[in-house]
mmCIF file of C-alpha atoms in Angstrom:
data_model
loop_
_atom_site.group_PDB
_atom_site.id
_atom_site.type_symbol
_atom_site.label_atom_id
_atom_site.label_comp_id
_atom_site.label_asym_id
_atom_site.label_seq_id
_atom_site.Cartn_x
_atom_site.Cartn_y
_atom_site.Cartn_z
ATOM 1 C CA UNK A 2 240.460 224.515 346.797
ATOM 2 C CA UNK A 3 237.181 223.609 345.215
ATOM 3 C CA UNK A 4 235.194 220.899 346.709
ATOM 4 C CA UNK A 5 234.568 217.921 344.703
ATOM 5 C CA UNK A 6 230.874 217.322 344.039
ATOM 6 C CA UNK A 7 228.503 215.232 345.774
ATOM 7 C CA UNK A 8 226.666 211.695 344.321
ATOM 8 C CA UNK A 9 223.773 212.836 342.035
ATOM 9 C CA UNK A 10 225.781 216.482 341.665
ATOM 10 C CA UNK A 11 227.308 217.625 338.290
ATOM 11 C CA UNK A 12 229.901 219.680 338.338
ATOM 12 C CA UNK A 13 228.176 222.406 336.845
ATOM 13 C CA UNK A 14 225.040 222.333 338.676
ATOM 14 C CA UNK A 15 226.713 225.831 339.911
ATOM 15 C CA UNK A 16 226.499 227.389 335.987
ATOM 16 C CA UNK A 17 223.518 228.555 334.427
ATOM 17 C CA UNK A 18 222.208 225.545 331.880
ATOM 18 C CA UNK A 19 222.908 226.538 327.929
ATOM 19 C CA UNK A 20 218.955 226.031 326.987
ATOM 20 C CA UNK A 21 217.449 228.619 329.314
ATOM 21 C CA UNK A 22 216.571 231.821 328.368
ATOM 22 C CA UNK A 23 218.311 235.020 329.771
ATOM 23 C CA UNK A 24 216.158 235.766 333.334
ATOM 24 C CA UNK A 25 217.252 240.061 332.011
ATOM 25 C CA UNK A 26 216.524 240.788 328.378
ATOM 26 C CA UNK A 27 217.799 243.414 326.198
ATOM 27 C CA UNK A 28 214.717 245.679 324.469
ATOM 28 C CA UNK A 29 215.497 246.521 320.897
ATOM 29 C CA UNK A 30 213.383 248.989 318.858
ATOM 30 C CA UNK A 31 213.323 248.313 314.869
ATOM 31 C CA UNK A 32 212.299 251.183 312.789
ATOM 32 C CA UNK A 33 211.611 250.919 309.438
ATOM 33 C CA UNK A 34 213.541 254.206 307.238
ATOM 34 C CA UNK A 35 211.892 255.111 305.118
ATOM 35 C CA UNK A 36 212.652 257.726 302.136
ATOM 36 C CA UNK A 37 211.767 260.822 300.794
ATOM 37 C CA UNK A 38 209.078 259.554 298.067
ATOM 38 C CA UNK A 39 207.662 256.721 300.587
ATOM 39 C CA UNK A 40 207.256 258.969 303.736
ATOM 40 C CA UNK A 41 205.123 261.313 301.507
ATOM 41 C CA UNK A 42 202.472 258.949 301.484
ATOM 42 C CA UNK A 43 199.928 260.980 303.205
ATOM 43 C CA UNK A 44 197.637 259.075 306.097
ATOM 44 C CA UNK A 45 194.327 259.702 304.546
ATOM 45 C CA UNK A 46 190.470 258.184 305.626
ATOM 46 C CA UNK A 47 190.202 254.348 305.292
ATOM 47 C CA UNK A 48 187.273 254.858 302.273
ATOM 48 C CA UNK A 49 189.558 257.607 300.695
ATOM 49 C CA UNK A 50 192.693 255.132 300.505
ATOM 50 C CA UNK A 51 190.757 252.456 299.195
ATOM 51 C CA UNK A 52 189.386 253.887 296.286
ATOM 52 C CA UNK A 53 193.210 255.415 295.502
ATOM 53 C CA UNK A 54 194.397 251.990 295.756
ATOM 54 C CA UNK A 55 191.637 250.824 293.118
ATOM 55 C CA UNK A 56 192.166 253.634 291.014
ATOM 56 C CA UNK A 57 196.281 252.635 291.267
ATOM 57 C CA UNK A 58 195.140 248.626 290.305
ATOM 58 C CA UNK A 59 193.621 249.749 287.186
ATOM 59 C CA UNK A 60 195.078 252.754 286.269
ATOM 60 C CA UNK A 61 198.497 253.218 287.149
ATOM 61 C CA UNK A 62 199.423 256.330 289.200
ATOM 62 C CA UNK A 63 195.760 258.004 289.606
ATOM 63 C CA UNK A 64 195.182 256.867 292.850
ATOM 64 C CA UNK A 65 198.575 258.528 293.864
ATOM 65 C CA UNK A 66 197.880 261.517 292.088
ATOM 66 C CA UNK A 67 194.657 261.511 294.067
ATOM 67 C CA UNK A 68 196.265 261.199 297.005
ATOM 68 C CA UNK A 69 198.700 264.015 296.539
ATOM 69 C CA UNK A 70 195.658 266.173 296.619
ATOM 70 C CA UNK A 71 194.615 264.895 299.689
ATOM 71 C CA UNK A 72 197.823 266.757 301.274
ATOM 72 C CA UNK A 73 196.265 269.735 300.206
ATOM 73 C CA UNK A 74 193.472 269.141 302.038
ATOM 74 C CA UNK A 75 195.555 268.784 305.488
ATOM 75 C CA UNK A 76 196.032 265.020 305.443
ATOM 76 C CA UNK A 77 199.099 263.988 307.807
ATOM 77 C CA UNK A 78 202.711 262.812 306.004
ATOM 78 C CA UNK A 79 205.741 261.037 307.560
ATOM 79 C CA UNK A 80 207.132 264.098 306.607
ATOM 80 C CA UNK A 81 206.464 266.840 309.203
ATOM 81 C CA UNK A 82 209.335 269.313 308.440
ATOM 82 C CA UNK A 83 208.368 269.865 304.780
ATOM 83 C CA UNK A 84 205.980 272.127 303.381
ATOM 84 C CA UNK A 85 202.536 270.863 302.623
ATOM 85 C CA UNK A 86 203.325 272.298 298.903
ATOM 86 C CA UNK A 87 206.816 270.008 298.901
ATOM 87 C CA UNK A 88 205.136 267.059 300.052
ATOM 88 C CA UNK A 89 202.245 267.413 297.277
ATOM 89 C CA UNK A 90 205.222 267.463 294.637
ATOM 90 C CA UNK A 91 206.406 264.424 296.072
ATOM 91 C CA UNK A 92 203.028 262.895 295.573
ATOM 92 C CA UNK A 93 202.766 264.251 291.699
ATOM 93 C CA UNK A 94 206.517 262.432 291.260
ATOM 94 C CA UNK A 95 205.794 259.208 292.291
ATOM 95 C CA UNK A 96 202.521 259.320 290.434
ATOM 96 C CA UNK A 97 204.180 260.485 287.359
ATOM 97 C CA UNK A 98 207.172 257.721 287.569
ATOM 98 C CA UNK A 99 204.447 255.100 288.075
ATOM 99 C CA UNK A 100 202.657 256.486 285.049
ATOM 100 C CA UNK A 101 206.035 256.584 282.740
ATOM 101 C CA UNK A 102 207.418 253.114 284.055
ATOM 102 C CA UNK A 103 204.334 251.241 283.458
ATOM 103 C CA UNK A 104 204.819 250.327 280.252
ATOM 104 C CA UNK A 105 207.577 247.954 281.690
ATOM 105 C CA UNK A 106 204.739 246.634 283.894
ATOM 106 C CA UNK A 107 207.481 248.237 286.980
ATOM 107 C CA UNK A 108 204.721 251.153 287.536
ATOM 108 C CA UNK A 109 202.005 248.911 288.108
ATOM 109 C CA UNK A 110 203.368 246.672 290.608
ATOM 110 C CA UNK A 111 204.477 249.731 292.436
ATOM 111 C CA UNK A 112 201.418 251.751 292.104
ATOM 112 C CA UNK A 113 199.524 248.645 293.635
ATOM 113 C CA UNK A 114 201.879 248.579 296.274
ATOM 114 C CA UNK A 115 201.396 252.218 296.777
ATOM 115 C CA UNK A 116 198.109 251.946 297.142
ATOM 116 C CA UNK A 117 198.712 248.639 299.659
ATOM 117 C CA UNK A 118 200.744 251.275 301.543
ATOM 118 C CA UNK A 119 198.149 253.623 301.555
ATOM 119 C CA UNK A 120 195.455 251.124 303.052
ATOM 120 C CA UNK A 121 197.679 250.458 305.729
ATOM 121 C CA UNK A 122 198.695 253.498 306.696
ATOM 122 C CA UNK A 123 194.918 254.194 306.730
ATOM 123 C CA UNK A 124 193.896 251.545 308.961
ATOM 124 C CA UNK A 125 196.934 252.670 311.263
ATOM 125 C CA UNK A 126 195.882 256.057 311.460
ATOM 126 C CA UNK A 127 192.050 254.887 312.183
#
Protein backbone atom coordinates (compact mmCIF):
# COMPACT_ATOMS: atom_id res chain seq x y z
CA UNK A 1 0.00 0.00 0.00
CA UNK A 2 1.21 3.45 -0.84
CA UNK A 3 1.67 5.87 1.89
CA UNK A 4 -0.38 8.88 1.88
CA UNK A 5 1.66 12.08 1.62
CA UNK A 6 2.86 14.30 4.20
CA UNK A 7 1.57 18.27 4.95
CA UNK A 8 3.39 20.50 2.38
CA UNK A 9 3.89 17.06 0.06
CA UNK A 10 2.11 16.65 -3.36
CA UNK A 11 1.44 13.59 -4.43
CA UNK A 12 3.65 13.75 -7.22
CA UNK A 13 6.59 15.25 -5.70
CA UNK A 14 7.88 11.50 -6.61
CA UNK A 15 7.36 12.27 -10.74
CA UNK A 16 9.55 14.26 -12.72
CA UNK A 17 7.75 17.98 -13.16
CA UNK A 18 6.25 18.46 -16.98
CA UNK A 19 8.42 21.89 -17.53
CA UNK A 20 11.91 20.47 -17.07
CA UNK A 21 13.99 19.53 -19.66
CA UNK A 22 15.14 15.85 -20.26
CA UNK A 23 18.52 15.50 -17.75
CA UNK A 24 19.67 12.68 -21.24
CA UNK A 25 19.16 14.19 -24.67
CA UNK A 26 18.89 12.58 -27.93
CA UNK A 27 21.71 14.06 -30.67
CA UNK A 28 20.21 14.42 -34.09
CA UNK A 29 22.33 15.21 -37.18
CA UNK A 30 20.40 17.23 -40.11
CA UNK A 31 21.95 17.05 -43.46
CA UNK A 32 20.96 19.01 -46.09
CA UNK A 33 20.58 16.56 -49.73
CA UNK A 34 21.44 18.00 -52.01
CA UNK A 35 21.21 17.08 -55.94
CA UNK A 36 23.08 16.37 -58.80
CA UNK A 37 23.20 20.08 -60.38
CA UNK A 38 23.60 21.77 -56.72
CA UNK A 39 26.43 19.47 -55.38
CA UNK A 40 28.41 20.43 -58.56
CA UNK A 41 28.95 23.70 -57.29
CA UNK A 42 32.62 23.58 -57.03
CA UNK A 43 34.33 25.17 -53.60
CA UNK A 44 36.44 27.71 -55.28
CA UNK A 45 38.77 30.89 -53.58
CA UNK A 46 36.63 33.50 -51.71
CA UNK A 47 37.83 36.43 -54.54
CA UNK A 48 37.13 33.81 -57.35
CA UNK A 49 33.39 33.18 -56.09
CA UNK A 50 32.73 36.65 -55.70
CA UNK A 51 33.38 37.90 -58.93
CA UNK A 52 31.20 34.63 -60.38
CA UNK A 53 28.48 35.75 -58.24
CA UNK A 54 28.75 39.42 -59.81
CA UNK A 55 29.14 38.19 -63.12
CA UNK A 56 25.72 35.83 -62.30
CA UNK A 57 23.86 39.40 -60.87
CA UNK A 58 24.35 41.02 -64.10
CA UNK A 59 24.66 38.56 -66.52
CA UNK A 60 22.83 35.56 -66.01
CA UNK A 61 24.76 32.24 -66.04
CA UNK A 62 28.51 33.63 -66.69
CA UNK A 63 29.56 33.43 -63.37
CA UNK A 64 28.48 29.67 -63.42
CA UNK A 65 29.98 29.06 -66.57
CA UNK A 66 33.08 30.53 -64.97
CA UNK A 67 32.91 28.44 -62.34
CA UNK A 68 32.59 25.24 -64.27
CA UNK A 69 36.04 26.04 -65.45
CA UNK A 70 37.28 26.32 -62.20
CA UNK A 71 36.67 22.34 -61.89
CA UNK A 72 39.07 22.06 -64.46
CA UNK A 73 41.46 23.64 -62.65
CA UNK A 74 41.13 21.04 -59.56
CA UNK A 75 38.62 22.99 -57.49
CA UNK A 76 36.77 20.54 -54.91
CA UNK A 77 32.79 19.43 -55.70
CA UNK A 78 30.22 17.77 -53.38
CA UNK A 79 30.59 15.35 -55.87
CA UNK A 80 33.67 13.14 -55.26
CA UNK A 81 32.73 9.96 -57.24
CA UNK A 82 32.28 11.75 -60.60
CA UNK A 83 34.73 12.61 -63.05
CA UNK A 84 36.18 16.06 -63.01
CA UNK A 85 34.96 16.12 -66.89
CA UNK A 86 31.14 15.06 -65.57
CA UNK A 87 31.11 17.55 -62.98
CA UNK A 88 32.29 20.44 -65.52
CA UNK A 89 29.13 19.38 -67.70
CA UNK A 90 27.11 19.81 -64.79
CA UNK A 91 28.46 23.28 -64.39
CA UNK A 92 27.89 24.18 -68.36
CA UNK A 93 23.98 22.83 -67.66
CA UNK A 94 23.06 24.85 -65.01
CA UNK A 95 24.74 27.80 -66.65
CA UNK A 96 22.99 27.16 -69.83
CA UNK A 97 19.35 26.65 -68.08
CA UNK A 98 20.00 29.92 -66.22
CA UNK A 99 20.88 31.53 -69.53
CA UNK A 100 17.60 30.03 -71.45
CA UNK A 101 15.14 30.62 -68.41
CA UNK A 102 16.04 34.13 -67.89
CA UNK A 103 13.90 35.60 -70.03
CA UNK A 104 11.13 34.54 -67.48
CA UNK A 105 13.29 36.44 -64.95
CA UNK A 106 13.46 32.35 -63.25
CA UNK A 107 17.33 32.30 -64.46
CA UNK A 108 18.23 35.31 -62.76
CA UNK A 109 16.96 34.72 -59.42
CA UNK A 110 18.64 31.39 -59.60
CA UNK A 111 21.86 32.45 -61.05
CA UNK A 112 22.05 35.02 -58.06
CA UNK A 113 21.37 32.38 -55.81
CA UNK A 114 24.00 30.34 -57.44
CA UNK A 115 26.35 32.65 -57.02
CA UNK A 116 25.02 33.22 -53.08
CA UNK A 117 25.82 29.48 -52.97
CA UNK A 118 29.03 29.87 -54.30
CA UNK A 119 30.13 32.66 -51.70
CA UNK A 120 29.22 30.45 -49.08
CA UNK A 121 30.61 27.54 -49.97
CA UNK A 122 33.73 29.74 -50.38
CA UNK A 123 33.84 31.16 -47.06
CA UNK A 124 33.22 27.46 -45.74
CA UNK A 125 35.99 26.09 -47.49
CA UNK A 126 38.35 29.17 -46.28
Amino acid sequence: MDPLPKDGESAAAGEPSRGAAPSSGVVVQVREKKGPLRAAIPYMPFPVAVICLFLNTFVPGLGTFVSAFTVLCGARTDLPDRHMCCVFWLNIAAALIQILTAIVMVGWIMSIFWGMDMVILASKYS
